[in-house]
XYZ file of C-alpha atoms in Angstrom:
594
model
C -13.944 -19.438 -27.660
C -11.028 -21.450 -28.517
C -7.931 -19.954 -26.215
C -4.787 -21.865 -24.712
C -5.207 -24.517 -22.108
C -4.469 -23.023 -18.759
C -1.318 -25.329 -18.073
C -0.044 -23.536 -21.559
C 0.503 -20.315 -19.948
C 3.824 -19.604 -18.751
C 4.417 -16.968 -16.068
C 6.969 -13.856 -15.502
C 7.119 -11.523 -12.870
C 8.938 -8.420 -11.566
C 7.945 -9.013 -8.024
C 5.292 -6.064 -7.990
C 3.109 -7.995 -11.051
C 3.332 -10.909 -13.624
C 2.077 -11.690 -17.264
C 1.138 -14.866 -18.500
C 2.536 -15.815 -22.329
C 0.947 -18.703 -23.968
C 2.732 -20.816 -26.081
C 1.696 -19.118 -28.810
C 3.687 -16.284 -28.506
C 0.858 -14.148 -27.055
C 0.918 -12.347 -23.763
C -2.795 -12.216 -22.542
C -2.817 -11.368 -19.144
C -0.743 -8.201 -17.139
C -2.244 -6.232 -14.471
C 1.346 -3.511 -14.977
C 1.111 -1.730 -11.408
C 0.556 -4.209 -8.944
C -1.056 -7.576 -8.851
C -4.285 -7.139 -7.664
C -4.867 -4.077 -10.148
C -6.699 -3.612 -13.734
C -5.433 -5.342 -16.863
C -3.967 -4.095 -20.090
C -3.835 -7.223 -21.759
C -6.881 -9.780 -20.843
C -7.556 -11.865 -23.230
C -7.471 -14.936 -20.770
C -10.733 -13.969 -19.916
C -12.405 -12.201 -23.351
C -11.057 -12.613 -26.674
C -11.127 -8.419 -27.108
C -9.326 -7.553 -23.945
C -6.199 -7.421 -24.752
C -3.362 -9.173 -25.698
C -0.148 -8.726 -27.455
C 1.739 -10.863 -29.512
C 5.101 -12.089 -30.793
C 5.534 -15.429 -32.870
C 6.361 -16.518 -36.701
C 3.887 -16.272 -39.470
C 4.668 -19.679 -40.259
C 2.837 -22.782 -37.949
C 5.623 -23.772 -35.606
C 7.218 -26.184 -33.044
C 7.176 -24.951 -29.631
C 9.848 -25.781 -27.295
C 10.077 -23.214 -23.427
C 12.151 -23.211 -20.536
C 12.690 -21.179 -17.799
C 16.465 -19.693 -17.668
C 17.728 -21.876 -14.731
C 16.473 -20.110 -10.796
C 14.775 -17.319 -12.965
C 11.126 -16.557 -13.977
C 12.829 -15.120 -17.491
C 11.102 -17.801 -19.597
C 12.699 -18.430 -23.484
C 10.360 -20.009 -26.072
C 11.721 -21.451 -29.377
C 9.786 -21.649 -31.947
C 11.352 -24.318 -34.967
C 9.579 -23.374 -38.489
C 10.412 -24.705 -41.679
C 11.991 -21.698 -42.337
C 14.533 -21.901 -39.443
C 14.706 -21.616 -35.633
C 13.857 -18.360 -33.297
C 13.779 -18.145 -29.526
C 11.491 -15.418 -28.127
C 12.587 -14.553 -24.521
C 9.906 -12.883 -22.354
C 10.389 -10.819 -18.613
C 9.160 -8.281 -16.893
C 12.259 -6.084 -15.856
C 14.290 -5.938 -12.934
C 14.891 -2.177 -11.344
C 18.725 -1.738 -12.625
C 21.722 -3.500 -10.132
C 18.797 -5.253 -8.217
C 20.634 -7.814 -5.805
C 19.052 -10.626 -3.469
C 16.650 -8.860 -1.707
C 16.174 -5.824 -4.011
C 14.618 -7.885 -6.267
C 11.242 -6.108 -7.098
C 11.400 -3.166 -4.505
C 11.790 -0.578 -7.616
C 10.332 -2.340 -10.083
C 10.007 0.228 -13.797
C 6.817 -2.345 -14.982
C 8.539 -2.368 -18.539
C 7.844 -6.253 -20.071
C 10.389 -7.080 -22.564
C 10.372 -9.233 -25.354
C 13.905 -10.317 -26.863
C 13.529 -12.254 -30.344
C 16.867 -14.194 -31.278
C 17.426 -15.436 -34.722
C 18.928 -19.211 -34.119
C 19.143 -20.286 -37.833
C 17.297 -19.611 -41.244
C 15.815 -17.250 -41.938
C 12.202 -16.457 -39.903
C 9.488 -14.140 -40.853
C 8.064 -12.704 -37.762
C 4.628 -10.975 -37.352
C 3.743 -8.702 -34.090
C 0.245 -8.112 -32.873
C -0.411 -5.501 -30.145
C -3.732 -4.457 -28.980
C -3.837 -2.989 -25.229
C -7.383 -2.908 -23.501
C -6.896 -1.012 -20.146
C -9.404 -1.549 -17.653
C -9.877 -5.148 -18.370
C -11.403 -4.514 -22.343
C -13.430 -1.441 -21.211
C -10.927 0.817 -22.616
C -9.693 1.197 -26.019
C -6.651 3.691 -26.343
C -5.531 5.796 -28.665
C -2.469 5.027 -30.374
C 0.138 7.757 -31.544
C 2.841 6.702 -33.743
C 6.248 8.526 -32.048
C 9.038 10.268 -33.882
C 11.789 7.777 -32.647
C 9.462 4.903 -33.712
C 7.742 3.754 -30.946
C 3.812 3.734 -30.368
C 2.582 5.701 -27.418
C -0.989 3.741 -25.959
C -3.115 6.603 -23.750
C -6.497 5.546 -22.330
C -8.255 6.479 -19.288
C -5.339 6.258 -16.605
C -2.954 4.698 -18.298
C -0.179 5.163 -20.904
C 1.864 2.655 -22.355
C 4.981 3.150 -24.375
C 5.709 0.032 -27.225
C 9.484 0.062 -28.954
C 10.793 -2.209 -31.333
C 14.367 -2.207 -31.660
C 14.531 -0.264 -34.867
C 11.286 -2.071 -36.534
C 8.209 -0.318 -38.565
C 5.352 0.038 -35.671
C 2.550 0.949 -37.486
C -1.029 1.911 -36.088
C -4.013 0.356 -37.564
C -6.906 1.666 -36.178
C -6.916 0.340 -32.714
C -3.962 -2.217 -32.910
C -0.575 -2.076 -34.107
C 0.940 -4.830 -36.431
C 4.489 -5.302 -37.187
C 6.100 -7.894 -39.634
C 9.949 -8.417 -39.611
C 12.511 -11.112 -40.485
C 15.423 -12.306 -38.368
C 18.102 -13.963 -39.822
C 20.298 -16.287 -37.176
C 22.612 -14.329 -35.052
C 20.278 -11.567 -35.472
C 18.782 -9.917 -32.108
C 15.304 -7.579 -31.909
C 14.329 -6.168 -28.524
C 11.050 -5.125 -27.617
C 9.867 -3.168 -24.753
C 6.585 -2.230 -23.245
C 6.575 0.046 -20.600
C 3.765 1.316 -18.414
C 2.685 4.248 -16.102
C 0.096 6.070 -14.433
C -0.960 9.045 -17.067
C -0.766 11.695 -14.288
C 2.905 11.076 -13.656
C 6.228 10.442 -14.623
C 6.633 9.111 -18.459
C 7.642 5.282 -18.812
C 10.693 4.183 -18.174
C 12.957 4.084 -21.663
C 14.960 0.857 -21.294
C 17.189 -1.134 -23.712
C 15.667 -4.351 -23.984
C 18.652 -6.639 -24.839
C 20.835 -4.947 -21.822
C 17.760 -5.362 -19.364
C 16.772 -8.502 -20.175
C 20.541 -9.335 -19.628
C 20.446 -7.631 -16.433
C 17.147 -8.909 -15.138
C 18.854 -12.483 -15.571
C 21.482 -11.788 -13.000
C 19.061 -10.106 -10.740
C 16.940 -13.743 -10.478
C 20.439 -15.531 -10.492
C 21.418 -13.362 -7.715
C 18.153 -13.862 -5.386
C 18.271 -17.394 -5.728
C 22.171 -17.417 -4.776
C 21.002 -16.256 -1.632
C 18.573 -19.226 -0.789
C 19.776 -22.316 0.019
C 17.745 -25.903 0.316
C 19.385 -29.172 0.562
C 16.566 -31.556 1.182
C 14.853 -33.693 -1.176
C 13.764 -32.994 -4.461
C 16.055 -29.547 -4.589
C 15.257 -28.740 -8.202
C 11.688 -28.870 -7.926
C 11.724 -27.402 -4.044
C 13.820 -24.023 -5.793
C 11.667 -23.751 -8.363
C 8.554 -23.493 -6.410
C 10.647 -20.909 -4.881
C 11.219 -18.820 -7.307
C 7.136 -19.096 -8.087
C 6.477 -18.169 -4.715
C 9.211 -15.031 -5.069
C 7.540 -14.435 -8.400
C 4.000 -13.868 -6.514
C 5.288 -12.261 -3.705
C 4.544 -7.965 -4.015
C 8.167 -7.054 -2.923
C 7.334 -3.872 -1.783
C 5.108 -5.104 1.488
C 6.228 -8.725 1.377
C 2.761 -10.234 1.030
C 2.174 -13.334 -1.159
C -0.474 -13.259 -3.784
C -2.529 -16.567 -3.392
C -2.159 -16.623 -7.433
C -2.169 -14.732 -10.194
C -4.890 -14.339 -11.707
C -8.753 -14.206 -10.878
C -11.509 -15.966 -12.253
C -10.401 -19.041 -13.748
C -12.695 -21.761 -13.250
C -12.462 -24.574 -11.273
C -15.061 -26.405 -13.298
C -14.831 -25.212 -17.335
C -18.171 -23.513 -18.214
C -19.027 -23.293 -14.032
C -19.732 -20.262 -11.883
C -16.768 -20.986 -8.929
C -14.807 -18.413 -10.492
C -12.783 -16.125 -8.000
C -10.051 -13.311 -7.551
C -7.090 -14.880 -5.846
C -4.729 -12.127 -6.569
C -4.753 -11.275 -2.971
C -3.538 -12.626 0.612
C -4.988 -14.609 2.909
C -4.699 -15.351 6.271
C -5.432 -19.372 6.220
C -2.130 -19.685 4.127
C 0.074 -18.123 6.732
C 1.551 -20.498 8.844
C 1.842 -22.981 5.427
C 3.658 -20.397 3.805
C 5.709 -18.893 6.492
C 6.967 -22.858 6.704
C 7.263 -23.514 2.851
C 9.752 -19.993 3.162
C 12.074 -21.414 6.147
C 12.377 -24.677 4.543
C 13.011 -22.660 0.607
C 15.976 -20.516 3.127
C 13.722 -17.872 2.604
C 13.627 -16.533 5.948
C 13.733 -12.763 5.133
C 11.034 -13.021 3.067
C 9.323 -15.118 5.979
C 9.901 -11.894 8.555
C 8.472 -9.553 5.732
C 5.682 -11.840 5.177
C 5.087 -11.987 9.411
C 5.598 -7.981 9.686
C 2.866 -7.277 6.806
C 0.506 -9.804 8.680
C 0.498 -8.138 11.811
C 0.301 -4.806 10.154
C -2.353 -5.830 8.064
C -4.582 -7.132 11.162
C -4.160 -3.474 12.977
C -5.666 -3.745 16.333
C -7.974 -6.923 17.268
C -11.339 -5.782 18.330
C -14.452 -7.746 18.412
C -14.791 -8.078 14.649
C -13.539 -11.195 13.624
C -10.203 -10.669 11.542
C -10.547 -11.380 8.107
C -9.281 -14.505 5.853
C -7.845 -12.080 3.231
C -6.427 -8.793 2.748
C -5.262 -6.735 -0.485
C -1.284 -6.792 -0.873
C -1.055 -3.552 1.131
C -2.945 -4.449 3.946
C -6.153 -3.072 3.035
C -9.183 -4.827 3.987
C -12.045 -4.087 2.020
C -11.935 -5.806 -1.169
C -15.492 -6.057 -2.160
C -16.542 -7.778 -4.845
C -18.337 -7.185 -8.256
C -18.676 -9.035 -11.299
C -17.579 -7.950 -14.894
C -20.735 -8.413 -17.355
C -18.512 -7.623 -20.424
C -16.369 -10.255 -19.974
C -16.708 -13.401 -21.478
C -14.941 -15.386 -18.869
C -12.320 -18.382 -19.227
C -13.661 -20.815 -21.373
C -17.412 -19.106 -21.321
C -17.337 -19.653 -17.149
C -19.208 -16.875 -16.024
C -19.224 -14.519 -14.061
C -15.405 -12.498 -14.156
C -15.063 -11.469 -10.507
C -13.249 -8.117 -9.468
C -12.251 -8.357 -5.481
C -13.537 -10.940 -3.299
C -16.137 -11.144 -0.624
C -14.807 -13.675 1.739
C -13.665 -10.972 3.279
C -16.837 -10.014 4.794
C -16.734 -14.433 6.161
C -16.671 -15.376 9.904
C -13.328 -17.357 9.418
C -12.485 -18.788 13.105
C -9.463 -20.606 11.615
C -7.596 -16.954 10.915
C -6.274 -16.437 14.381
C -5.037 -20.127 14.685
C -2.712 -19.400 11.416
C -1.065 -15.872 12.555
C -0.707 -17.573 16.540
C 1.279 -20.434 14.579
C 3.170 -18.040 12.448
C 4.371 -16.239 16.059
C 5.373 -19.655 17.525
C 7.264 -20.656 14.609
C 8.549 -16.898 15.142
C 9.251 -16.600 18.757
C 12.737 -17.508 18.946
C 13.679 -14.591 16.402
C 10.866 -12.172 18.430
C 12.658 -11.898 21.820
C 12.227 -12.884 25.081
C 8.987 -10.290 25.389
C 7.378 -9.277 22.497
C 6.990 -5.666 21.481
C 3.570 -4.141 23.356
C 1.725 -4.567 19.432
C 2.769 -8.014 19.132
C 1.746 -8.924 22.388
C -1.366 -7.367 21.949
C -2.425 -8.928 19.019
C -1.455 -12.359 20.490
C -3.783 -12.266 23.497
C -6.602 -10.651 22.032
C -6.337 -12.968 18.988
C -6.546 -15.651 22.066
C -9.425 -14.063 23.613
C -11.318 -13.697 20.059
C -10.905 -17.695 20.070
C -11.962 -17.948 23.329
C -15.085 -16.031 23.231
C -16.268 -17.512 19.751
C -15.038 -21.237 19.150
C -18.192 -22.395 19.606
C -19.842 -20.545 16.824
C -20.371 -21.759 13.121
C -18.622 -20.404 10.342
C -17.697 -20.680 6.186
C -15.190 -23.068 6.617
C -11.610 -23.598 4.690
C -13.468 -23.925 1.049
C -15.076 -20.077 2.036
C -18.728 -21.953 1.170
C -21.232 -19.548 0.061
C -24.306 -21.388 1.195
C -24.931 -21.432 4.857
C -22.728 -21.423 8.265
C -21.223 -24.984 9.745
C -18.886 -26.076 12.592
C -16.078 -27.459 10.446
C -13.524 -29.623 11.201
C -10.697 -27.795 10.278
C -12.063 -24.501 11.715
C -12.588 -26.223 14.900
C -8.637 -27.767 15.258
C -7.090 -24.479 14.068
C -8.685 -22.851 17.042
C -7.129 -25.593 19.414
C -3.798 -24.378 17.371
C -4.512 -20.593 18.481
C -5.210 -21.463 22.033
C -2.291 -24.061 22.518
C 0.141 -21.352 20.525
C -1.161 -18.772 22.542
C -0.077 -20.934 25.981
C 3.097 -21.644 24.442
C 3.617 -17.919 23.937
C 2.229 -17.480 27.420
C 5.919 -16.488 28.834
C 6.419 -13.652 26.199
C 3.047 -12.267 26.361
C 3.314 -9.554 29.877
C 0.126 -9.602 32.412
C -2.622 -9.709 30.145
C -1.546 -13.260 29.311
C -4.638 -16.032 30.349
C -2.948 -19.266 29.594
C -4.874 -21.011 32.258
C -7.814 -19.925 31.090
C -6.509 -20.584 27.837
C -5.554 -24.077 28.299
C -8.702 -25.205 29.459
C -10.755 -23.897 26.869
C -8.019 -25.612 24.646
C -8.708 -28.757 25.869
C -12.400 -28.770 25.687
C -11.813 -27.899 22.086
C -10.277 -31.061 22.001
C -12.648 -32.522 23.322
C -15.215 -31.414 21.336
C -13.860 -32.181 18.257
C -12.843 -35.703 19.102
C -16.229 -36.356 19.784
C -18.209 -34.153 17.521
C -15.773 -35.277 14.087
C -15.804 -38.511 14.431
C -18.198 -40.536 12.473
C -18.269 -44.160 13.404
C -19.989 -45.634 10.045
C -17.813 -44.581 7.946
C -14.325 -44.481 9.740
C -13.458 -40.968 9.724
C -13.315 -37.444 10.743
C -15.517 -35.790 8.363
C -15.925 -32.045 7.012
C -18.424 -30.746 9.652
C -19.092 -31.609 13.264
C -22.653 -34.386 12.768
C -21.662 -34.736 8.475
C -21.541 -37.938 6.740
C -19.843 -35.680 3.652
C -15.715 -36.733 4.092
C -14.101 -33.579 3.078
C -10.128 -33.854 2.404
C -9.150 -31.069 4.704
C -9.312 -33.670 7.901
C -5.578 -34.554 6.563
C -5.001 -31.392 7.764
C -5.119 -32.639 11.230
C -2.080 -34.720 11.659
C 0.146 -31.674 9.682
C -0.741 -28.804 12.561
C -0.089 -31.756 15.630
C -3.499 -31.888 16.164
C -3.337 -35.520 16.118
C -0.269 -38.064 15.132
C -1.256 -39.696 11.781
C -0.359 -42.941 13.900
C -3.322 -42.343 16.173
C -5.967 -45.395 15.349
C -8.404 -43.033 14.353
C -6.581 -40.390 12.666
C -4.945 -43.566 10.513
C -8.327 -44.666 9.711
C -9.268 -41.003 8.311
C -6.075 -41.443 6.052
C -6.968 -44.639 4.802
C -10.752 -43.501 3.694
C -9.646 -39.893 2.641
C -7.373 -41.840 0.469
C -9.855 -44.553 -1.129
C -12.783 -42.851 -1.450
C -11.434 -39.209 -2.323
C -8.045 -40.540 -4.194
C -7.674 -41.653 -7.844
C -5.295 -43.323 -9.581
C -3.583 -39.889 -10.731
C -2.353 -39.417 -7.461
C -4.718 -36.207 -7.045
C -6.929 -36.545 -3.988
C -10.551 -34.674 -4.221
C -12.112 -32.206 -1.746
C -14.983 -34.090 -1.340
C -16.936 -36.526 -3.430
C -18.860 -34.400 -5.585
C -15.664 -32.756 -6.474
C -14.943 -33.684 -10.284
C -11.202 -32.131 -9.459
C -8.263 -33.385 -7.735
C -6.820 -30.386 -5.311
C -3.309 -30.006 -5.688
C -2.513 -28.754 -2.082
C -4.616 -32.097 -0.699
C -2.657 -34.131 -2.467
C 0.703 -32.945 -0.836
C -1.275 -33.349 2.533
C -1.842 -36.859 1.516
C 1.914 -37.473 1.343
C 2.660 -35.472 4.318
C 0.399 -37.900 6.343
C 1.660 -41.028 4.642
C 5.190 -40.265 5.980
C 3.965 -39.285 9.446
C 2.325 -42.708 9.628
C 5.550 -44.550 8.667
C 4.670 -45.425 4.829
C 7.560 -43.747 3.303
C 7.792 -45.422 -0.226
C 4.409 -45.016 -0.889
C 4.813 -41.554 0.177
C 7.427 -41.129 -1.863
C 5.592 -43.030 -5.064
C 2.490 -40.361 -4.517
C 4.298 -37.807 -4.452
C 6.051 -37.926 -7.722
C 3.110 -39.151 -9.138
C 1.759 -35.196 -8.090
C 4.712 -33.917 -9.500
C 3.414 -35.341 -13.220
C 0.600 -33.298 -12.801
C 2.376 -29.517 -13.440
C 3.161 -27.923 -16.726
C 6.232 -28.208 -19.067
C 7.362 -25.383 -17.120
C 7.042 -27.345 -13.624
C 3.675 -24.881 -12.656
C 0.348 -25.767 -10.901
C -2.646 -23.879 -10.883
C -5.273 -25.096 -8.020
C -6.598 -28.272 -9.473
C -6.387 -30.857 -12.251
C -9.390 -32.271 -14.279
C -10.095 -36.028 -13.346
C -11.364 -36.762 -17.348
C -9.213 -35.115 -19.075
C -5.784 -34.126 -16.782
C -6.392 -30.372 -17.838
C -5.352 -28.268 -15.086
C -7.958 -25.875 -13.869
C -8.605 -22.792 -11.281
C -6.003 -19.969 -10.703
C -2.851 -19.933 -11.653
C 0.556 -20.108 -10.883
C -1.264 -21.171 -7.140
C 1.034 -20.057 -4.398
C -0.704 -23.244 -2.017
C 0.154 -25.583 -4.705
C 4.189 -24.953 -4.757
C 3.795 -24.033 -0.905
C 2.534 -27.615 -0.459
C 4.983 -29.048 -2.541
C 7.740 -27.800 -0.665
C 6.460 -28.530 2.502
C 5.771 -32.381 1.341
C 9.705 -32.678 -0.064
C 10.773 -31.420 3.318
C 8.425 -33.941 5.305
C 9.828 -36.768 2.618
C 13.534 -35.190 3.951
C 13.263 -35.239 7.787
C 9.648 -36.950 8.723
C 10.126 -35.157 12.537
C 9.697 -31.592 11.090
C 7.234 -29.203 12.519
């Protein structure tokens, strides 16, 4: 199957969904309602599920920006013919300001082609699969020249500015000219079939207007640290995969994409999880996001409901709801043959002790906005959070990477219980009567204990993935970034230093774990985060712009990055991989943050 690289996808969003457009002028991937929902176009992951397509008939030279603190992304495209720019977004409600942005969203994609000189012959493909490819709709050629797309539960309403749509068969096909200083707007618009009819924008006014709208939000968020440009621009990503409606941050885009080509570690990520929150409530403060930080906080706590003895899951769907189970889509082809195409996602259904640790550190980093006693919900998710972690430290459990295979006392799972309990004693004051914290702090500090003791491996010089492994695993840099330990502390230091020989390369990327053939993107920004703990600055510095070479023309990461080849691989636009950018720049900018 020969399809775009995954680093030459581009991505647009309205802030309820996104659409990736490869370089080729083709669109191949929009779920219109909401993130985490079906696909018209999918022909990321099947060559017959859908795409649609806007580019010249003649082979061209592709050159793509972003308009600047937007997700509006402009292609031009330089033929021997002459020059066209192609400018793809998905729509902004009308007069959208700052936080507005996405709340109303109409799910109309538009697609503005701009004659720049010559004279270009254009061709347009379209060929909507609903229900990722199981669906093939009918297609009904309209009286003001437009193509109405019905199948199953959805309807989808194509205009072209005044151009011949025509219908063949199951696609439509469209070839025009545009002369420089010539302008053709497109717009697809989407809705439920049982509703209200699609929106009817004008493209070239919307587009327009969906430009300010970005402009606007941005306006609102100010950073000053290091590395601004690239610190806003993860931003705007992060705004981009944020569902405005609830405030809850997709973990990417996109699901199944592999993290080996041709492998079977292919996963939905178009939901979100727990284990990201305190990273990404502190990537949000340090972007000036903090409204979107509060929203993020207040769809947490409603998402976790009441704490009972369950334990609370790692992920939820992007309005709270919890079970997401997962099945696999035989028809699909998969990204790059990499099989199976997975619908939801069973880590759910994981023992996750590290979840409470996350949402504890998101209140702390809270508390001085909360009050000096918390609401009677808040409180009671606090301490009975505390008392889950209490009760069940000492159990096994799946671990940060969600392993499939069997139960382990992790590392990481271990410290981010200490991070519960030693929140949760912070908190004490603001928690009422049913507050433990001596009780608390005790069990904290056997945690402690425990894991000073049980991590440590004395051959080989480190705190390693599991309590007993010899298997270094990189999420032990984690350790230093939640103040579990200083990354000046002997041992801690001497973790660094192996993490960084024997699961760094030369690229900068640092590895999960040997057997990993992939450098992970988020471990990498770790890696500089504990460099500049432990006084090394420079080299910090040097490592970290040495990650930086690793994202797309259009300054996006998806999860990892091929070792052989530098292709980048997994989902994508991955919300940990800008979160842990930003967080690195602002380590690199004061080394004493929190």
């Amino acid at each position: 199957m020969d399809q775009p690289a995954i680093s030459d996808y581009g991505f647009i969003s309205d802030c309820r969904s996104g659409a990736l457009v490869a370089r080729d002028g083709s669109v191949d991937w929009w779920c219109p309602d909401r993130f985490d929902t079906t696909s018209v176009f999918g022909r990321l992951l099947d060559p017959d599920a859908g795409h649609w397509r806007i580019a010249p008939l003649a082979t061209s030279r592709v050159e793509r920006a972003y308009q600047p603190d937007t997700l509006v992304l402009r292609t031009v495209h330089h033929t021997p013919e002459g020059s066209v720019a192609v400018t793809d977004a998905l729509a902004a409600e009308l007069g959208a300001r700052s936080h507005e942005l996405g709340m109303n969203s109409p799910a109309v994609l538009l697609r503005v082609v701009e004659g720049l000189s010559g004279r270009v012959r254009m061709h347009l493909d379209f060929a909507p699969r609903p229900e990722y490819g199981l669906l093939t709709p009918y297609l009904h050629e309209q009286p003001d020249g437009g193509v109405l797309a019905t199948a199953g539960p959805v309807a989808l309403v194509l205009r072209g500015g005044g151009q011949p749509l025509r219908v063949d068969g199951d696609r439509v096909g469209c070839t025009f000219e545009v002369a420089a200083g010539q302008t053709v707007g497109f717009d697809l618009a989407y809705a439920p079939v049982y509703g209200p009819p699609p929106a009817r924008l004008d493209p070239v006014a919307t587009l327009a207007e969906t430009v300010r709208a970005w402009e606007a939000y941005r306006e609102a968020h100010h950073y000053d640290g290091e590395y601004r440009a690239q610190v806003r621009h993860s931003a705007t990503v992060l705004t981009g995969l944020t569902y405005a409606r609830s405030g809850a941050v997709a973990a990417a885009l996109t699901t199944s994409l592999p993290e080996c080509m041709g492998g079977d570690r292919n996963y939905d990520y178009r939901y979100s999880w727990l284990r990201d929150f305190s990273m990404t409530m502190r990537a949000l403060w340090v972007a000036a996001c903090p409204n979107e930080a509060t929203r993020l906080f207040a769809w947490a706590a409603r998402s976790i409901g009441r704490v009972g003895d369950q334990p609370v899951p790692v992920l939820f769907g992007l309005q709270g709801e919890r079970d997401i189970s997962e099945h696999e889509c035989p028809h699909l082809r998969g990204y790059a043959d990499s099989r199976p195409v997975r619908i939801g996602n069973d880590a759910w259904r994981q023992r996750q002790l590290d979840v409470p640790g996350e949402v504890i550190a998101a209140v702390w980093r809270l508390h001085d906005y909360l009050g000096d006693t918390f609401e009677m919900e808040l409180r009671e998710m606090v301490v009975s959070l505390a008392e889950q972690v209490a009760n069940t430290w000492q159990l096994p459990d799946r671990g940060m990477w969600e392993t499939r295979d069997i139960e382990r006392h992790y590392l990481s799972s271990k410290v981010l219980c200490w991070v519960a309990l030693d929140g949760a004693v912070k908190l004490a004051p603001q928690l009422g009567d049913r507050a433990d914290p001596r009780r608390w702090a005790a069990i904290r500090d056997e945690i402690r204990a425990t894991v000073l003791r049980e991590g440590w491996n004395e051959r080989i010089g480190a705190y390693t993935g599991s309590f007993g492994s010899v298997e270094l695993d990189a999420s032990a840099l984690f350790l230093p970034v939640v103040q579990f330990l200083p990354a000046t502390d002997p041992r801690m230091r001497s973790t660094i230093e192996v993490v960084e020989r024997e699961l760094g390369t030369e690229s900068g990327l640092v590895r999960r774990w040997n057997t990993d053939p992939a450098g992970f993107v988020l471990c990498s920004f770790w890696l500089v985060e504990c460099l500049v703990m432990a006084g090394e600055r420079d080299r910090a510095r040097a490592l970290f712009e040495k990650v930086l070479g690793h994202a797309n023309d259009l300054g996006l990461f998806a999860e990892q990055v091929d070792l052989s080849t530098g292709a980048q691989l997994g989902n994508t636009p991955q919300a940990l991989s800008h979160i842990g950018l930003v967080n690195a720049a602002w380590r690199l900018t004061d080394p004493a943050t929190d």
